[in-house]
PDB file of N, CA and C in Angstrom:
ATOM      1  N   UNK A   1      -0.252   3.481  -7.220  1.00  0.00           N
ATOM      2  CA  UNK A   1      -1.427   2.662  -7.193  1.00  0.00           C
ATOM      3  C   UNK A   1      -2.512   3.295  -6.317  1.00  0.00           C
ATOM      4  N   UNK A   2      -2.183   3.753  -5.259  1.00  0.00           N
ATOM      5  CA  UNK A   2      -3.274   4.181  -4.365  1.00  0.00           C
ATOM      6  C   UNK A   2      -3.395   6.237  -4.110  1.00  0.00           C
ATOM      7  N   UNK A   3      -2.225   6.389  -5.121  1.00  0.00           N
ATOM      8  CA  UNK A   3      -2.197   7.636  -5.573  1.00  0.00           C
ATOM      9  C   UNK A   3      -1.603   8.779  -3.789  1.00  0.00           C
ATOM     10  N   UNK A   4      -1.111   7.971  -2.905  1.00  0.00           N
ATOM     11  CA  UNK A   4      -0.804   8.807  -1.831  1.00  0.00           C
ATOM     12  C   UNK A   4       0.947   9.064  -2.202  1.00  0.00           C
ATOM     13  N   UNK A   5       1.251  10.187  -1.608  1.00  0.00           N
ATOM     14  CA  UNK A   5       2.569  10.718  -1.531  1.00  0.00           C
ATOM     15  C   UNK A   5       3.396  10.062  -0.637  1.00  0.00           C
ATOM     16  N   UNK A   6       4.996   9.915  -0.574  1.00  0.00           N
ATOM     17  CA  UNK A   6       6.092   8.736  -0.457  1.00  0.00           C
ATOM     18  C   UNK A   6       6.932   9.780  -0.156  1.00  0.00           C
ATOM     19  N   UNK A   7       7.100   9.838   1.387  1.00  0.00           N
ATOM     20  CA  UNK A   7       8.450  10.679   1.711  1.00  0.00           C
ATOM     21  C   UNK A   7       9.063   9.992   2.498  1.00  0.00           C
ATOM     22  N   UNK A   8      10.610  10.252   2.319  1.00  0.00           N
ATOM     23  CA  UNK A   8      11.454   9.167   2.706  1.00  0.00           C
ATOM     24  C   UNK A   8      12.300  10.007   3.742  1.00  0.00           C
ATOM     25  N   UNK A   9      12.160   9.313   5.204  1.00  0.00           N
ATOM     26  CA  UNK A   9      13.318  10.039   6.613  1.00  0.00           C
ATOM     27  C   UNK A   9      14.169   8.862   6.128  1.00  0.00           C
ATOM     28  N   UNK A  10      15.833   9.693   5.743  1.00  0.00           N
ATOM     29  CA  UNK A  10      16.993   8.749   5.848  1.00  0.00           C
ATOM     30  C   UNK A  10      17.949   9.395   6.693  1.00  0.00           C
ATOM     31  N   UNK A  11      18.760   9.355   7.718  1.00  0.00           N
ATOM     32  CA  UNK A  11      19.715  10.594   7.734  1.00  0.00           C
ATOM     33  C   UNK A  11      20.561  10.413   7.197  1.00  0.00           C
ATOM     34  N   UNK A  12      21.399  12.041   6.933  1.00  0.00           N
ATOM     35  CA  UNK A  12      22.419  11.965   5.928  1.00  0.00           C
ATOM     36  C   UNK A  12      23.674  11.470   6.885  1.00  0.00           C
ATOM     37  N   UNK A  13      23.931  10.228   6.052  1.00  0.00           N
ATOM     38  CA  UNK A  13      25.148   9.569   7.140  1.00  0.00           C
ATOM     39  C   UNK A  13      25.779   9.151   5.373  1.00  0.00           C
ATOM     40  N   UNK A  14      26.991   8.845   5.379  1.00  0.00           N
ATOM     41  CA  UNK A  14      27.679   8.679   4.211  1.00  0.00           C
ATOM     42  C   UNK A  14      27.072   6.980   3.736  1.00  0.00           C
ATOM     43  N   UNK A  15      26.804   6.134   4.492  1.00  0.00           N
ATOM     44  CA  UNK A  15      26.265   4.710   4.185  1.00  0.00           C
ATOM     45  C   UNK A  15      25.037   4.905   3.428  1.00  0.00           C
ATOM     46  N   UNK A  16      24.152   5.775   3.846  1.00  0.00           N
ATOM     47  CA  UNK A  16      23.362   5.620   3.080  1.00  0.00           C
ATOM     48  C   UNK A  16      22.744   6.786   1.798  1.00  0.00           C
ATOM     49  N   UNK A  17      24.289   6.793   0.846  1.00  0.00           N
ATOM     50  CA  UNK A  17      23.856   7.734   0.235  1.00  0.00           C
ATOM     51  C   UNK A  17      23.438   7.804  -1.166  1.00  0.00           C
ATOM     52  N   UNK A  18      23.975   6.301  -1.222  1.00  0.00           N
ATOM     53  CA  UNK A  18      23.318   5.987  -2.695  1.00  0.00           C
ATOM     54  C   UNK A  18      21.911   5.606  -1.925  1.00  0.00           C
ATOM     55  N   UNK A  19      21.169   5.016  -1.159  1.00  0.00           N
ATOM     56  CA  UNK A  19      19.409   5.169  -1.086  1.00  0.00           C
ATOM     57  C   UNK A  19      19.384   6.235  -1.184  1.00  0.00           C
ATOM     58  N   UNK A  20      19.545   7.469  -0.600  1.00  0.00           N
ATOM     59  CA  UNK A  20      19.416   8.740  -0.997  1.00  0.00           C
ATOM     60  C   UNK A  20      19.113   9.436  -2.478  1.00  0.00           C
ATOM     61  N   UNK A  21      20.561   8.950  -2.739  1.00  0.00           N
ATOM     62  CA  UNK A  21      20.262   9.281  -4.737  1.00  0.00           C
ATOM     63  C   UNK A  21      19.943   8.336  -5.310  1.00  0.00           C
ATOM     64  N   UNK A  22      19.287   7.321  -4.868  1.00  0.00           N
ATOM     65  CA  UNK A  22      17.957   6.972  -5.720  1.00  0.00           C
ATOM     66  C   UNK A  22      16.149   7.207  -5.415  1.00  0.00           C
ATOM     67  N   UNK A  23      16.187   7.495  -4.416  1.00  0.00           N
ATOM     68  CA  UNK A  23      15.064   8.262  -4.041  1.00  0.00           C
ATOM     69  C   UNK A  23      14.966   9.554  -4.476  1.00  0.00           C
ATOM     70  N   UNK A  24      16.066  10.175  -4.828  1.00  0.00           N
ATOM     71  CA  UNK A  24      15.715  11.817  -5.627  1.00  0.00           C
ATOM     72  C   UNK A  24      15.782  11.542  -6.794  1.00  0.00           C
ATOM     73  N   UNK A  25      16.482  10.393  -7.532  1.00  0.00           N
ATOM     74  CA  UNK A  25      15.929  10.612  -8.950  1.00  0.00           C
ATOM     75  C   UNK A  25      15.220   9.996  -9.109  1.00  0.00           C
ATOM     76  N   UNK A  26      14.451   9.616  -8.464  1.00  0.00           N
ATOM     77  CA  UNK A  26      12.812   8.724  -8.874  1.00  0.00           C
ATOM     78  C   UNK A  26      12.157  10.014  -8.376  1.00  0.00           C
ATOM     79  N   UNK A  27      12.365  11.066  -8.025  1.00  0.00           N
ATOM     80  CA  UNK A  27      11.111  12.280  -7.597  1.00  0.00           C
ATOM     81  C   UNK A  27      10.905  11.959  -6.101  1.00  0.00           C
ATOM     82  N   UNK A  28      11.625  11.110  -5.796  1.00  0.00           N
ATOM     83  CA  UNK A  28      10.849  10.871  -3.665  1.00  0.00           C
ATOM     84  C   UNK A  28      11.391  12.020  -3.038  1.00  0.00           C
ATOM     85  N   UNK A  29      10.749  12.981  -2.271  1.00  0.00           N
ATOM     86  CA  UNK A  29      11.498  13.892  -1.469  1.00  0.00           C
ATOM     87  C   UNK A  29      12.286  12.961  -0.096  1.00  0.00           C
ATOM     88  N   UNK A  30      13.103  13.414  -0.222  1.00  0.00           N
ATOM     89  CA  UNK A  30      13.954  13.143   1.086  1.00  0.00           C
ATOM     90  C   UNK A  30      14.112  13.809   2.127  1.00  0.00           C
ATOM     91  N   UNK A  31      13.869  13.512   3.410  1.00  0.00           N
ATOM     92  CA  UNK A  31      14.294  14.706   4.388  1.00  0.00           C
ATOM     93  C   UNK A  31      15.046  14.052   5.946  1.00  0.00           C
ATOM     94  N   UNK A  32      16.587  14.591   6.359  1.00  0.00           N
ATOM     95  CA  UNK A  32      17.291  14.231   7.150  1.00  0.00           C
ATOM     96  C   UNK A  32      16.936  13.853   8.622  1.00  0.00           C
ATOM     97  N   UNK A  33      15.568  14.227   8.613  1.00  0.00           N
ATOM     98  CA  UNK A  33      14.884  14.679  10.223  1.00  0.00           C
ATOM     99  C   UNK A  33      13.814  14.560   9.652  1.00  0.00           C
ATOM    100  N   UNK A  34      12.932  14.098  11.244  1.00  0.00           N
ATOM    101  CA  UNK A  34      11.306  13.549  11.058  1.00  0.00           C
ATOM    102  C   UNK A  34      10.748  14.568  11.100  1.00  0.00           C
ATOM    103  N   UNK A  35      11.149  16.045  11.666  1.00  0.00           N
ATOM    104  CA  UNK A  35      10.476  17.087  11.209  1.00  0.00           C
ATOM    105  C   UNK A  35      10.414  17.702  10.229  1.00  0.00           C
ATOM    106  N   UNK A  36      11.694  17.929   9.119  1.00  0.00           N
ATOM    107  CA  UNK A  36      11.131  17.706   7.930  1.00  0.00           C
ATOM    108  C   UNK A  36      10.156  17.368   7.299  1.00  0.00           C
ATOM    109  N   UNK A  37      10.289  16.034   7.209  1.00  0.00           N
ATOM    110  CA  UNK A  37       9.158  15.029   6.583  1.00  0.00           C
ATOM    111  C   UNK A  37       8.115  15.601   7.153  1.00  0.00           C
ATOM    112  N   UNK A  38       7.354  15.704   8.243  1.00  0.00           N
ATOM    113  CA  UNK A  38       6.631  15.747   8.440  1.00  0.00           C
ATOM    114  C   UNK A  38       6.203  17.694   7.662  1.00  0.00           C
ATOM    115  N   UNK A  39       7.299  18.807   7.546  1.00  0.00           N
ATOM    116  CA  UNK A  39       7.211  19.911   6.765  1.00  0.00           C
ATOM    117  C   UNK A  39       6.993  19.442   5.596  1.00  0.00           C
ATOM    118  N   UNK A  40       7.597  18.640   4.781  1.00  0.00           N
ATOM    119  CA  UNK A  40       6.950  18.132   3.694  1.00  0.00           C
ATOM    120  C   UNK A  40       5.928  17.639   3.262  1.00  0.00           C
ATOM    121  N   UNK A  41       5.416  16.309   4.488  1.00  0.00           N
ATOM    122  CA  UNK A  41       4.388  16.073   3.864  1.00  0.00           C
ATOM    123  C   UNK A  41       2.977  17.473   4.298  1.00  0.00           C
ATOM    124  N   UNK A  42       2.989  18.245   5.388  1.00  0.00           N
ATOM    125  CA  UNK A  42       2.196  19.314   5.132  1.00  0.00           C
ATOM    126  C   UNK A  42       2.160  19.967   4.100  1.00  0.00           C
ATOM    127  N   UNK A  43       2.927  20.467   3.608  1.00  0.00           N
ATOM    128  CA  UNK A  43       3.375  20.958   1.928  1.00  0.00           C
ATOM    129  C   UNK A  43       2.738  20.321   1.195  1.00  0.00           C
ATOM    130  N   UNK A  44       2.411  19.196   0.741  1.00  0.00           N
ATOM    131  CA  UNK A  44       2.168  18.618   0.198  1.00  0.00           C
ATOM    132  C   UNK A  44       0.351  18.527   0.493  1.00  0.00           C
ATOM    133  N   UNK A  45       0.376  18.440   1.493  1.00  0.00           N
ATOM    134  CA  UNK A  45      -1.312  18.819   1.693  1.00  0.00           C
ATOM    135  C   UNK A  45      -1.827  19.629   1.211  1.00  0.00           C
ATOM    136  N   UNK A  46      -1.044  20.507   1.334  1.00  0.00           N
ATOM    137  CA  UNK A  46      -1.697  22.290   1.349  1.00  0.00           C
ATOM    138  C   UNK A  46      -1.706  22.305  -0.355  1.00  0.00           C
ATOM    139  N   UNK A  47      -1.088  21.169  -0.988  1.00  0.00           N
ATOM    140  CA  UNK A  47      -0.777  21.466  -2.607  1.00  0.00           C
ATOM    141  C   UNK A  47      -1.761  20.863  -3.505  1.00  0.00           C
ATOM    142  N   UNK A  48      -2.716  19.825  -2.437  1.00  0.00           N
ATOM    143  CA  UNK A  48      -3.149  19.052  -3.086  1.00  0.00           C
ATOM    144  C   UNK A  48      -4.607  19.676  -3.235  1.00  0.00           C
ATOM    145  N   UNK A  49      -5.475  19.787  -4.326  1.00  0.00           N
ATOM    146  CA  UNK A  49      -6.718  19.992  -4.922  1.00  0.00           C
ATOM    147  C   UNK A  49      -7.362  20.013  -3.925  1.00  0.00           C
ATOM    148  N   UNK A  50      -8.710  20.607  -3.252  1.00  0.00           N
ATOM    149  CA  UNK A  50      -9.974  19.829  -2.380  1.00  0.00           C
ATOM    150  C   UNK A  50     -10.976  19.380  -3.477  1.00  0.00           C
TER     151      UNK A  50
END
């Protein structure tokens, strides 16, 4: 709706691993650590059009 990117910090702990695999097959990147995410969503900057 508002067209911004959706990255999801879960850590990989065995409880939550079906949220996990449903956030990757809907396309959500996932990442175990907030630094990740936060590598991702830069990635994702750098990808996007000016």
């Amino acid at each position: 709706q508002f067209n911004k990117p959706f990255i999801a910090y879960v850590p990989h702990v065995e409880k939550y691993n079906m949220l996990i695999e449903g956030f990757e097959l809907n396309g959500i990147p996932v990442s175990p650590s907030i630094e990740g995410a936060v590598l991702m969503a830069k990635a994702l900057a750098r990808r996007q059009p000016c």
